[in-house]
PDB file of C-alpha atoms and ligand atoms in Angstrom:
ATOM      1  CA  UNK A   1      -9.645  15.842 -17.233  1.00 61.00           C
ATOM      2  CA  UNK A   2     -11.687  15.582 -14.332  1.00 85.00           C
ATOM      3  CA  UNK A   3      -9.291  16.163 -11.402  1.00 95.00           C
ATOM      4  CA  UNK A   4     -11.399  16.237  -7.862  1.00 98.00           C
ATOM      5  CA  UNK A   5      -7.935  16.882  -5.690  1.00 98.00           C
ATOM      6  CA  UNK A   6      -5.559  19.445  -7.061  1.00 98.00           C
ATOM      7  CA  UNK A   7      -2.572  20.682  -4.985  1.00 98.00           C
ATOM      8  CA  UNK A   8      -0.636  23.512  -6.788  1.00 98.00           C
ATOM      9  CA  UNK A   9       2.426  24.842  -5.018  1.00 98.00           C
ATOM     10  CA  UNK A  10       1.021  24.205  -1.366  1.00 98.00           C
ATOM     11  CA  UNK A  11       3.534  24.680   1.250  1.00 98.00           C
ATOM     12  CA  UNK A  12       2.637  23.947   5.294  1.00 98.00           C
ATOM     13  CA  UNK A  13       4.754  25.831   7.635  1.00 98.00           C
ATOM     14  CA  UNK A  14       5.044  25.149  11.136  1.00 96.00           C
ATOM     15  CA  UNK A  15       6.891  27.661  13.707  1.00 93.00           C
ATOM     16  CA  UNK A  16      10.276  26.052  15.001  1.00 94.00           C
ATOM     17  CA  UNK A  17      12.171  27.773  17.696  1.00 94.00           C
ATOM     18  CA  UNK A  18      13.675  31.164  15.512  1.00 94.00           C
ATOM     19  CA  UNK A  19      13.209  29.200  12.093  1.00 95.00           C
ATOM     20  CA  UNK A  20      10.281  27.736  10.788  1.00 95.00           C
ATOM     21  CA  UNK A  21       9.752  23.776   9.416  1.00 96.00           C
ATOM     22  CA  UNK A  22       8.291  23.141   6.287  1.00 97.00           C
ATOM     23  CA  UNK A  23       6.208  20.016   6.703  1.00 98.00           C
ATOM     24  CA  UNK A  24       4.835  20.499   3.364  1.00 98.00           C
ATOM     25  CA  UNK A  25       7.338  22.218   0.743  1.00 98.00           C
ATOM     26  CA  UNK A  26       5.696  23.742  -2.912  1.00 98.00           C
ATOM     27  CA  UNK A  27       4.062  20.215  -3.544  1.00 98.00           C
ATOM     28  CA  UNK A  28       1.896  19.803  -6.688  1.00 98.00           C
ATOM     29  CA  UNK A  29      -0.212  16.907  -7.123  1.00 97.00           C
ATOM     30  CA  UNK A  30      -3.613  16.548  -9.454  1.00 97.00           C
ATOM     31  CA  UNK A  31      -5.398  13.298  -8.537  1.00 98.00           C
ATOM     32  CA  UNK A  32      -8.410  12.245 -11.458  1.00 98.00           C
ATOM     33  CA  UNK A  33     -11.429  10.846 -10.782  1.00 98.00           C
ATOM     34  CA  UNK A  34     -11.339   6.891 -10.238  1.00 97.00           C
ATOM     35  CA  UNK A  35      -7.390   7.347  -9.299  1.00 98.00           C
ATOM     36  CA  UNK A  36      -6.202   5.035  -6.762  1.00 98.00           C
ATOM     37  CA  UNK A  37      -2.451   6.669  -5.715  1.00 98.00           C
ATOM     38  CA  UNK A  38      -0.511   5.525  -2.293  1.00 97.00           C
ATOM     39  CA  UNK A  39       1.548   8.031  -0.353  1.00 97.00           C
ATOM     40  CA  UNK A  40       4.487   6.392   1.382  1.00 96.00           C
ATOM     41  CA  UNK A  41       7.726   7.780   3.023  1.00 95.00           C
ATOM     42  CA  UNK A  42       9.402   8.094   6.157  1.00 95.00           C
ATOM     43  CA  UNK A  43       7.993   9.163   9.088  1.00 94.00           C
ATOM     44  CA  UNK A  44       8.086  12.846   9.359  1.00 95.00           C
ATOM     45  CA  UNK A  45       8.194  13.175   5.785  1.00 96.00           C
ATOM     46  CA  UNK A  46       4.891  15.198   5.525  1.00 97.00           C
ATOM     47  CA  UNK A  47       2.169  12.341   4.534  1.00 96.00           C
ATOM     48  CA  UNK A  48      -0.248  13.155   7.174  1.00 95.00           C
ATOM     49  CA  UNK A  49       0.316  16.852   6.371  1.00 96.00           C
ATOM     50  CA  UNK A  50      -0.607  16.006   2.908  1.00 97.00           C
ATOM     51  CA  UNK A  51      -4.108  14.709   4.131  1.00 96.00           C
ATOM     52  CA  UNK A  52      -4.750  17.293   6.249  1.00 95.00           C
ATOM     53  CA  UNK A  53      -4.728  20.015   3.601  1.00 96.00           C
ATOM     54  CA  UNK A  54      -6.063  18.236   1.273  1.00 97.00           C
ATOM     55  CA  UNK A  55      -8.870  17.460   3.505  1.00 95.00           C
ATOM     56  CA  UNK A  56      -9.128  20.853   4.107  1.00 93.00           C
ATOM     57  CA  UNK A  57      -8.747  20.383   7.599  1.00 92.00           C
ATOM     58  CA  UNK A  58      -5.387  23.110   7.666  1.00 93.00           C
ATOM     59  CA  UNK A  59      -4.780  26.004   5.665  1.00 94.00           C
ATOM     60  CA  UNK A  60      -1.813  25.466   3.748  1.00 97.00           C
ATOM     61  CA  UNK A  61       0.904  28.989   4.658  1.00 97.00           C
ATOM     62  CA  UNK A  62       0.658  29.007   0.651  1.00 97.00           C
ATOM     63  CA  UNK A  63      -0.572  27.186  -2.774  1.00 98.00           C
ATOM     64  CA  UNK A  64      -3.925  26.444  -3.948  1.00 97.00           C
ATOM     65  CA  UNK A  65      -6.014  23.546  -2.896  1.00 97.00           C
ATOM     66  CA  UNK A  66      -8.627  22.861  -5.534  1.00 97.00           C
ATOM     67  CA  UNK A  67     -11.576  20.269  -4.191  1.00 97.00           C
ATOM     68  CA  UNK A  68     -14.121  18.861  -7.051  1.00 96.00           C
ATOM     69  CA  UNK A  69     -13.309  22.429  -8.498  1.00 95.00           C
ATOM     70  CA  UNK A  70     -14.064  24.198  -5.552  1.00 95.00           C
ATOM     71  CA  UNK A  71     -11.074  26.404  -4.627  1.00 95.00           C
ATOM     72  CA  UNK A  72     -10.690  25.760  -0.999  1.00 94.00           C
ATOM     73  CA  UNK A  73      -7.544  28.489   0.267  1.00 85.00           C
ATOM     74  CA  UNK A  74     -10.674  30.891  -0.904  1.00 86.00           C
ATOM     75  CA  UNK A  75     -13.293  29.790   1.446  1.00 93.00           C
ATOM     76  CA  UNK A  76     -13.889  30.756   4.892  1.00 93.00           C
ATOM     77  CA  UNK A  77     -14.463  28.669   7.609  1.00 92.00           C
ATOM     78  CA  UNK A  78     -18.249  27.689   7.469  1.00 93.00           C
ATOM     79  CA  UNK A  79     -17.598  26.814   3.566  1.00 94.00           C
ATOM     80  CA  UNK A  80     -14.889  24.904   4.580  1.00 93.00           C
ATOM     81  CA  UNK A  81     -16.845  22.518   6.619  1.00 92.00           C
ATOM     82  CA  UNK A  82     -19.636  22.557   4.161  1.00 92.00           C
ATOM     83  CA  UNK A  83     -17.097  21.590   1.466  1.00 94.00           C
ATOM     84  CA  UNK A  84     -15.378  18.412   3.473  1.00 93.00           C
ATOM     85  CA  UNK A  85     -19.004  17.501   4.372  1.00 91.00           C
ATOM     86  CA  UNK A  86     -19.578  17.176   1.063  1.00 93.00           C
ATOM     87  CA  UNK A  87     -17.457  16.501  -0.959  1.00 96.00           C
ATOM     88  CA  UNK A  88     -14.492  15.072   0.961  1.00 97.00           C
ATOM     89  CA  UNK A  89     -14.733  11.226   3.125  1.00 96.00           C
ATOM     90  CA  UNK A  90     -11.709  10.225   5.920  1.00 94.00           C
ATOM     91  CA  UNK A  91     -10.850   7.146   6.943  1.00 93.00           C
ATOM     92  CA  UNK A  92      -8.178   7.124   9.586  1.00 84.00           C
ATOM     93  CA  UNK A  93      -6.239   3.924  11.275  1.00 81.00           C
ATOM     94  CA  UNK A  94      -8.746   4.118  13.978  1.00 82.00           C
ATOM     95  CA  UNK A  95     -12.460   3.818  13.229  1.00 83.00           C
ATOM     96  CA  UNK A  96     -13.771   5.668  15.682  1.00 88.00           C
ATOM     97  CA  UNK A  97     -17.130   4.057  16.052  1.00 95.00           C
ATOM     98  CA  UNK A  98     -19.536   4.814  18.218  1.00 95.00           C
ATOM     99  CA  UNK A  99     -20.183   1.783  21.061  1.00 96.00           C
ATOM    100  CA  UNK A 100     -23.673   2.155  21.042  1.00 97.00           C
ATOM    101  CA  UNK A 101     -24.231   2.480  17.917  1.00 97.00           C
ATOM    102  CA  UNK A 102     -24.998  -0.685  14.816  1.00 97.00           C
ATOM    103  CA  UNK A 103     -22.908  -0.707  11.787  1.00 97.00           C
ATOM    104  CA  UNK A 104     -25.892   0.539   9.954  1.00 97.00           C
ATOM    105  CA  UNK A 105     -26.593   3.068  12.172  1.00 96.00           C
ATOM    106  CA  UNK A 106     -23.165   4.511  12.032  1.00 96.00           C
ATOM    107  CA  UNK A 107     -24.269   5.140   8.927  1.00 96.00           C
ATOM    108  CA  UNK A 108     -27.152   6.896   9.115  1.00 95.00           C
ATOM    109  CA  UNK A 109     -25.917   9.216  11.958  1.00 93.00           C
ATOM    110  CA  UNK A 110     -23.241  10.091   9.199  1.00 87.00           C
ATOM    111  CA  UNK A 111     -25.941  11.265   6.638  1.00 87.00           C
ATOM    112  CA  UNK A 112     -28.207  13.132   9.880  1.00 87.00           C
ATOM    113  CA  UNK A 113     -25.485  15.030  10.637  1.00 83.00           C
ATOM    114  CA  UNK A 114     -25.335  16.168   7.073  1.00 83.00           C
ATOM    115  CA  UNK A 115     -28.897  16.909   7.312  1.00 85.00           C
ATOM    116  CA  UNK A 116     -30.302  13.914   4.518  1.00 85.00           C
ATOM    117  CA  UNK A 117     -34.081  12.555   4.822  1.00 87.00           C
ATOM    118  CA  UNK A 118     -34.097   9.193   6.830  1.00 89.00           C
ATOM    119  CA  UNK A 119     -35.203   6.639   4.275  1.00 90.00           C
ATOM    120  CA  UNK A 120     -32.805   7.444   1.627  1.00 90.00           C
ATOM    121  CA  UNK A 121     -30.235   7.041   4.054  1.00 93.00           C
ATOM    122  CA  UNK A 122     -31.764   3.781   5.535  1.00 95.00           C
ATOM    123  CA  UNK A 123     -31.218   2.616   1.457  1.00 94.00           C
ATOM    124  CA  UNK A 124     -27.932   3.885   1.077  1.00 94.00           C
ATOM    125  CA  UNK A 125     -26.455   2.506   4.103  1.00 96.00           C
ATOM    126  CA  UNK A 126     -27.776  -1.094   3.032  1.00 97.00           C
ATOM    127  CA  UNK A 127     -25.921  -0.679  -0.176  1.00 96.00           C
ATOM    128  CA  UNK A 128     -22.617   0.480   1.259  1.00 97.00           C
ATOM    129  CA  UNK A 129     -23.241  -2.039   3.783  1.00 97.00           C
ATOM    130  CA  UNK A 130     -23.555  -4.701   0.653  1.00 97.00           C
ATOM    131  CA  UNK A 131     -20.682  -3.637  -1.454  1.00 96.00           C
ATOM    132  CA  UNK A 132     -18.190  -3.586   1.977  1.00 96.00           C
ATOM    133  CA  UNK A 133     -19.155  -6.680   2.344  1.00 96.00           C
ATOM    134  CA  UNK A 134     -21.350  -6.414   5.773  1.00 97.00           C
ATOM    135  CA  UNK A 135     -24.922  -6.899   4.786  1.00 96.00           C
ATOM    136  CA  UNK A 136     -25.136 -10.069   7.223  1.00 97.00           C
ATOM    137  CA  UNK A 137     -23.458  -7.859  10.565  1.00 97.00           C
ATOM    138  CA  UNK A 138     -25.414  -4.702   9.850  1.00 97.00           C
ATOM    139  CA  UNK A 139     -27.057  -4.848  13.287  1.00 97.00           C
ATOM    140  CA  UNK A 140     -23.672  -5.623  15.216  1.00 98.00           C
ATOM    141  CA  UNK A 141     -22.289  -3.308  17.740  1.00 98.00           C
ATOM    142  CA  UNK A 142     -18.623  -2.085  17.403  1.00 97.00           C
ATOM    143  CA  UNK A 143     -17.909  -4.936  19.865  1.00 97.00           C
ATOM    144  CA  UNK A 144     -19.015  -7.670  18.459  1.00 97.00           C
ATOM    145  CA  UNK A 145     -16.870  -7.096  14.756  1.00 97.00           C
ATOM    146  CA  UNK A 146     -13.831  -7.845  13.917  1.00 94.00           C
ATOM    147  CA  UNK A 147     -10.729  -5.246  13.540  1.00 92.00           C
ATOM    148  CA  UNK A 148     -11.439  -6.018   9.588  1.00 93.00           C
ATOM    149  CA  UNK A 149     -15.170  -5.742  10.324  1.00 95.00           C
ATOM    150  CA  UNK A 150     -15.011  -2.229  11.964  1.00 95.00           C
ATOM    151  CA  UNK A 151     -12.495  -0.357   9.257  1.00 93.00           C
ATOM    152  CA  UNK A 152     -15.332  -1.909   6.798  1.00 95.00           C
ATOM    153  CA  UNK A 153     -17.872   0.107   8.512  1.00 96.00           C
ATOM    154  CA  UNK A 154     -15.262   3.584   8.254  1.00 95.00           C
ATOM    155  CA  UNK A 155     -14.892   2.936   4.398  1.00 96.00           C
ATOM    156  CA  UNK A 156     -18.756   2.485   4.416  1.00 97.00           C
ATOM    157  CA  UNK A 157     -19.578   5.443   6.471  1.00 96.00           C
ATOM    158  CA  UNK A 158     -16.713   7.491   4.194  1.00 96.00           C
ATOM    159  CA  UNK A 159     -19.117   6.658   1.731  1.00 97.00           C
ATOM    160  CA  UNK A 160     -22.110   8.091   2.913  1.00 95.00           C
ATOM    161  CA  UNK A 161     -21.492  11.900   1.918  1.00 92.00           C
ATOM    162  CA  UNK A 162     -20.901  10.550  -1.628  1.00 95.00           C
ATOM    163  CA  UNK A 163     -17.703  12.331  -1.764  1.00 97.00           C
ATOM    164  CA  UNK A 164     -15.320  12.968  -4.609  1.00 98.00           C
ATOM    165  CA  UNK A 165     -12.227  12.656  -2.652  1.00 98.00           C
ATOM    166  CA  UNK A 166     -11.351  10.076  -0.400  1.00 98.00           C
ATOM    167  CA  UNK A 167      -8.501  10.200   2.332  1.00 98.00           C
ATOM    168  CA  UNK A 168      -7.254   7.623   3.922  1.00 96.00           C
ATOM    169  CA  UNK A 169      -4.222   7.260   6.621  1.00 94.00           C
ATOM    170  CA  UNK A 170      -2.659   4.118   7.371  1.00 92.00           C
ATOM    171  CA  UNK A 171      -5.716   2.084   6.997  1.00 90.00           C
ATOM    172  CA  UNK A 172      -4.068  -1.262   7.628  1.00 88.00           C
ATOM    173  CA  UNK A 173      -1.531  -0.461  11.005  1.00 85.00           C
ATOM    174  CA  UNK A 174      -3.868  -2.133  13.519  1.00 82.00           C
ATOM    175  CA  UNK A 175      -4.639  -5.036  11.123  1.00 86.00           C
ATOM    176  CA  UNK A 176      -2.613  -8.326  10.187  1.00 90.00           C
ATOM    177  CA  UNK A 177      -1.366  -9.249   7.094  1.00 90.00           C
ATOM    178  CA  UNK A 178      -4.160 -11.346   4.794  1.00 90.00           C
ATOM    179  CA  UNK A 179      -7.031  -8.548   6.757  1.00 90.00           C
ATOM    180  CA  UNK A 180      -5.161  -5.509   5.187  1.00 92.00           C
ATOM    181  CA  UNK A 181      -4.374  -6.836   1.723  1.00 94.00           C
ATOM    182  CA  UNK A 182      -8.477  -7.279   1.584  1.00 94.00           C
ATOM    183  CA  UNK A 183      -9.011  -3.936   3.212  1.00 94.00           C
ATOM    184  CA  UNK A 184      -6.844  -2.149   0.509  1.00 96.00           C
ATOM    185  CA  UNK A 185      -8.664  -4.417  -2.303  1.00 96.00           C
ATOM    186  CA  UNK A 186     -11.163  -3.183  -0.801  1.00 96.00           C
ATOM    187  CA  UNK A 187     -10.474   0.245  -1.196  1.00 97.00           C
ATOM    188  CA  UNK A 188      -9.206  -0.241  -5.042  1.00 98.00           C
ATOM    189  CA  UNK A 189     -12.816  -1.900  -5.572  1.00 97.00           C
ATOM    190  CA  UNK A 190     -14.765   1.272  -3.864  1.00 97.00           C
ATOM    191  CA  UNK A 191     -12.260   3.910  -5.856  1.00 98.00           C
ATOM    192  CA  UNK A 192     -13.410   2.071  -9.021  1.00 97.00           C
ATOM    193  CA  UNK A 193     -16.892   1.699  -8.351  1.00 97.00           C
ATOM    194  CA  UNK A 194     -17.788   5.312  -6.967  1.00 97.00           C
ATOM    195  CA  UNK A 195     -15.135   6.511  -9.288  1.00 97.00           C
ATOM    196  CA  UNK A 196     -13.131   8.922  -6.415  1.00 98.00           C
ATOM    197  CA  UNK A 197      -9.903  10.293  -6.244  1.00 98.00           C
ATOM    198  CA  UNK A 198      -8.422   8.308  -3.336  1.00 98.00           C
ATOM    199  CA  UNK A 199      -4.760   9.190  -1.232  1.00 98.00           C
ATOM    200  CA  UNK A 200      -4.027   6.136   0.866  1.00 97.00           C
ATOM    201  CA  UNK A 201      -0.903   6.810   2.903  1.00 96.00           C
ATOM    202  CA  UNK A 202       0.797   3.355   3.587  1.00 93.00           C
ATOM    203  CA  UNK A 203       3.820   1.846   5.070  1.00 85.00           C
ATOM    204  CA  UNK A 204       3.098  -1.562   3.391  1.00 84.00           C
ATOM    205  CA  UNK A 205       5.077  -1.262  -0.191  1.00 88.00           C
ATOM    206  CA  UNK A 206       3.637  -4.860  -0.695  1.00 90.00           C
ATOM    207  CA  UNK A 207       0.202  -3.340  -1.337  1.00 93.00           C
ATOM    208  CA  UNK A 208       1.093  -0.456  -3.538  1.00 94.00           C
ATOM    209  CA  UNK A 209       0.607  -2.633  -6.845  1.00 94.00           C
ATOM    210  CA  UNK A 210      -3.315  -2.285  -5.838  1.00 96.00           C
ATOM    211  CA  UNK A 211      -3.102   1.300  -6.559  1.00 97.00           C
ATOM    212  CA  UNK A 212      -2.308   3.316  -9.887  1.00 98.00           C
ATOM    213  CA  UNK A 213       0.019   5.492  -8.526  1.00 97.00           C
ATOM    214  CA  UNK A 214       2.696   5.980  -5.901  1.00 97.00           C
ATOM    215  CA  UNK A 215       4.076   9.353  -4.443  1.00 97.00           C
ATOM    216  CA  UNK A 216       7.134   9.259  -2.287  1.00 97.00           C
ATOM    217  CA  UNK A 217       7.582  12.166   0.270  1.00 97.00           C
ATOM    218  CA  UNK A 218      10.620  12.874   1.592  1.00 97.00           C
ATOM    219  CA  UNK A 219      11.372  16.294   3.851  1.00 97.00           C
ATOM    220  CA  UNK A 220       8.176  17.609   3.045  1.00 98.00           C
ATOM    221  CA  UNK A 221       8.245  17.390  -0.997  1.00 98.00           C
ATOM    222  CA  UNK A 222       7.753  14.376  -3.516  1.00 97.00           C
ATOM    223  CA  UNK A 223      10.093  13.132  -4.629  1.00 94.00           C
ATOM    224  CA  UNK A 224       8.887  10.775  -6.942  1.00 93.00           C
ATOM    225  CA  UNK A 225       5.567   9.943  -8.564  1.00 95.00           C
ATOM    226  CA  UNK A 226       5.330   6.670 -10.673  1.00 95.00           C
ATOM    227  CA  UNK A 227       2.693   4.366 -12.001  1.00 95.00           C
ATOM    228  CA  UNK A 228       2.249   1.660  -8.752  1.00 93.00           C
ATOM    229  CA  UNK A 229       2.617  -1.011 -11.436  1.00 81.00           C
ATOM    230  CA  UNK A 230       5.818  -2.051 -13.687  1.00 65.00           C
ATOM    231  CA  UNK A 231       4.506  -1.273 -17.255  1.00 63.00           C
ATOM    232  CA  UNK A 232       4.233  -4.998 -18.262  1.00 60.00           C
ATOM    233  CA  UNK A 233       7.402  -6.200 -20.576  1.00 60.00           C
ATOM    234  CA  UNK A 234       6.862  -8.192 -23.936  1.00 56.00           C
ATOM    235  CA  UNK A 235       8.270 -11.540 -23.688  1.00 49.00           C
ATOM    236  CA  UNK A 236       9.944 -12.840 -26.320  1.00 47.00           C
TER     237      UNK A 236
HETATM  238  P1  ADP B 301       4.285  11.951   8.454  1.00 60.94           P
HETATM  239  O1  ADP B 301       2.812  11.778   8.469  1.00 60.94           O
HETATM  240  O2  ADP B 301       4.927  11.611   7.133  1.00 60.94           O
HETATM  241  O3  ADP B 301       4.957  11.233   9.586  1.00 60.94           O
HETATM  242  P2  ADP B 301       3.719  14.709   9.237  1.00 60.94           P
HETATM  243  O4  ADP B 301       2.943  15.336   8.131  1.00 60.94           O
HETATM  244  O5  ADP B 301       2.976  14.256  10.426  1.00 60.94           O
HETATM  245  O6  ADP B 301       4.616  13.520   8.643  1.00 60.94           O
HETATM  246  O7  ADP B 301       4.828  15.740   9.720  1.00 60.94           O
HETATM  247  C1  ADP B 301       5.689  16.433   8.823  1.00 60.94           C
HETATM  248  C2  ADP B 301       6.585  17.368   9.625  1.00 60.94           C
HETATM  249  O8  ADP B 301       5.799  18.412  10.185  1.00 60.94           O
HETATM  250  C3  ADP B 301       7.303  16.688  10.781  1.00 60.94           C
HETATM  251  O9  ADP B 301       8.585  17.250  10.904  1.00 60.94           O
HETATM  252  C4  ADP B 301       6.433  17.038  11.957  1.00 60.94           C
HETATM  253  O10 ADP B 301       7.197  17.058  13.145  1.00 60.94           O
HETATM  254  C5  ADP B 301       5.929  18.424  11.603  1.00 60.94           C
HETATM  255  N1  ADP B 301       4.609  18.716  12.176  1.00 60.94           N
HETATM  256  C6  ADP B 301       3.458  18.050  11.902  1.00 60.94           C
HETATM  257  N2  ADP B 301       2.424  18.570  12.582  1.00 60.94           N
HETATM  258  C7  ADP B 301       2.938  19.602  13.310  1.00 60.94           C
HETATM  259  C8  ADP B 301       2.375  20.550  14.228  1.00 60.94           C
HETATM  260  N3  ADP B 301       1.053  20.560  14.515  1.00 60.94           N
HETATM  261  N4  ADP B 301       3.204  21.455  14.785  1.00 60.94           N
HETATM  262  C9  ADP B 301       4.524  21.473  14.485  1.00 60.94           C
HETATM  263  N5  ADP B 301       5.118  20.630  13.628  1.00 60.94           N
HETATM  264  C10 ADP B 301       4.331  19.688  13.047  1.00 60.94           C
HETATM  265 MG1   MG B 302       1.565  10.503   9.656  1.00 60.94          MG
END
């Protein structure tokens, strides 16, 4: 099976006084392409650690982080960047867009930075635009969208790099209720469509059924991973 995110083992130590914490203890966890799987827990319990290495943003004290096949614990620095560039797309709770900047150029600047021609980009962001739903505010400024509007443009400019893995941390917390059901349909839709392997850490349990699987951390291991969706019963 095709399995862009695989954790084996990985354990994330932090230095605590004499002792040390383990935010992340021997997890394993092999996501498939097209898989949709929610991360909830309490706080503390090692979610955002989870991103972060499999992001490749820390280097896990020990385990094996596997990217679209690429053996990340291996690679030094330089690869490492080249690799999330790449391969990897992040949408945190904030959007962190740029003032000045249109939705669709948000979106290019995403693709310059990776070094991409101009005119494919200028295509690509119209599409991502279209399939977020934001053809019609493409020339908006950050200010003049919508909290809905502006995590649109993140998942859209996640998008760019045409990654394999996409990580997302509490994409809803600064929305309201009926905005964040259609921002996680959203991100079921985009995980279907571009076929990634998507980690969507969530406190809202009411949207988990969107998703195909659900992984509950607890001190720094999970502790459970189901199917996000009662298997149907028969009725008689
Ligand atoms: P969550 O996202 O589930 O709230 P985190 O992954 O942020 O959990 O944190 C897991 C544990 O690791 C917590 O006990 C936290 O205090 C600790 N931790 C996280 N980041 C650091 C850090 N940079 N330095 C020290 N301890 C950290
Ligand atoms: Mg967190």
């Amino acid at each position: 099976m095709d399995t862009p995110l695989n954790l084996v083992n990985v354990t994330l130590e932090y230095p605590d006084g004499d002792t040390t914490l383990k935010a992340l203890d021997s997890v394993n966890l092999a996501l498939g392409a097209g898989e949709f799987l929610a991360l909830v827990g309490p706080s503390g319990s090692g979610k955002s650690s989870m991103l972060a290495v499999s992001a490749a943003l820390i280097r896990p004290t020990s385990g094996v982080v596997t990217i679209d096949g690429q053996e990340a614990t291996g690679l030094r620095d330089a690869e490492l960047t080249a690799l999330r560039r790449e391969r990897i797309g992040i949408i945190f709770q904030q959007p962190n867009l740029l003032p000045s900047l249109t939705a669709a150029e948000q979106l290019l600047l995403a693709d310059h930075l990776r070094g991409k021609p101009l005119a494919a980009a200028r295509t690509r962001a119209a599409e991502l635009l279209d399939v977020v739903g934001l053809g019609a505010v493409r020339d908006k400024r950050p200010h003049q969208l919508s909290g809905g509007q502006r995590q649109r443009v993140n998942i859209a400019r996640a998008l760019m790099g045409r990654p394999k893995v996409l990580l997302v941390d509490e994409p809803t917390a600064a929305l309201d209720h009926e905005r964040s059901g259609a921002i996680v349909r959203l991100l079921r839709e985009v995980t279907d469509e571009f076929n990634v392997a998507t980690v969507m850490v969530t406190h809202d349990t009411e949207f988990v059924p969107m998703t195909d699987l659900v992984a509950s951390m607890r001190d720094g291991r999970i502790s459970a991973l189901q199917p996000a969706k009662a298997p149907s019963r028969a009725s008689s």
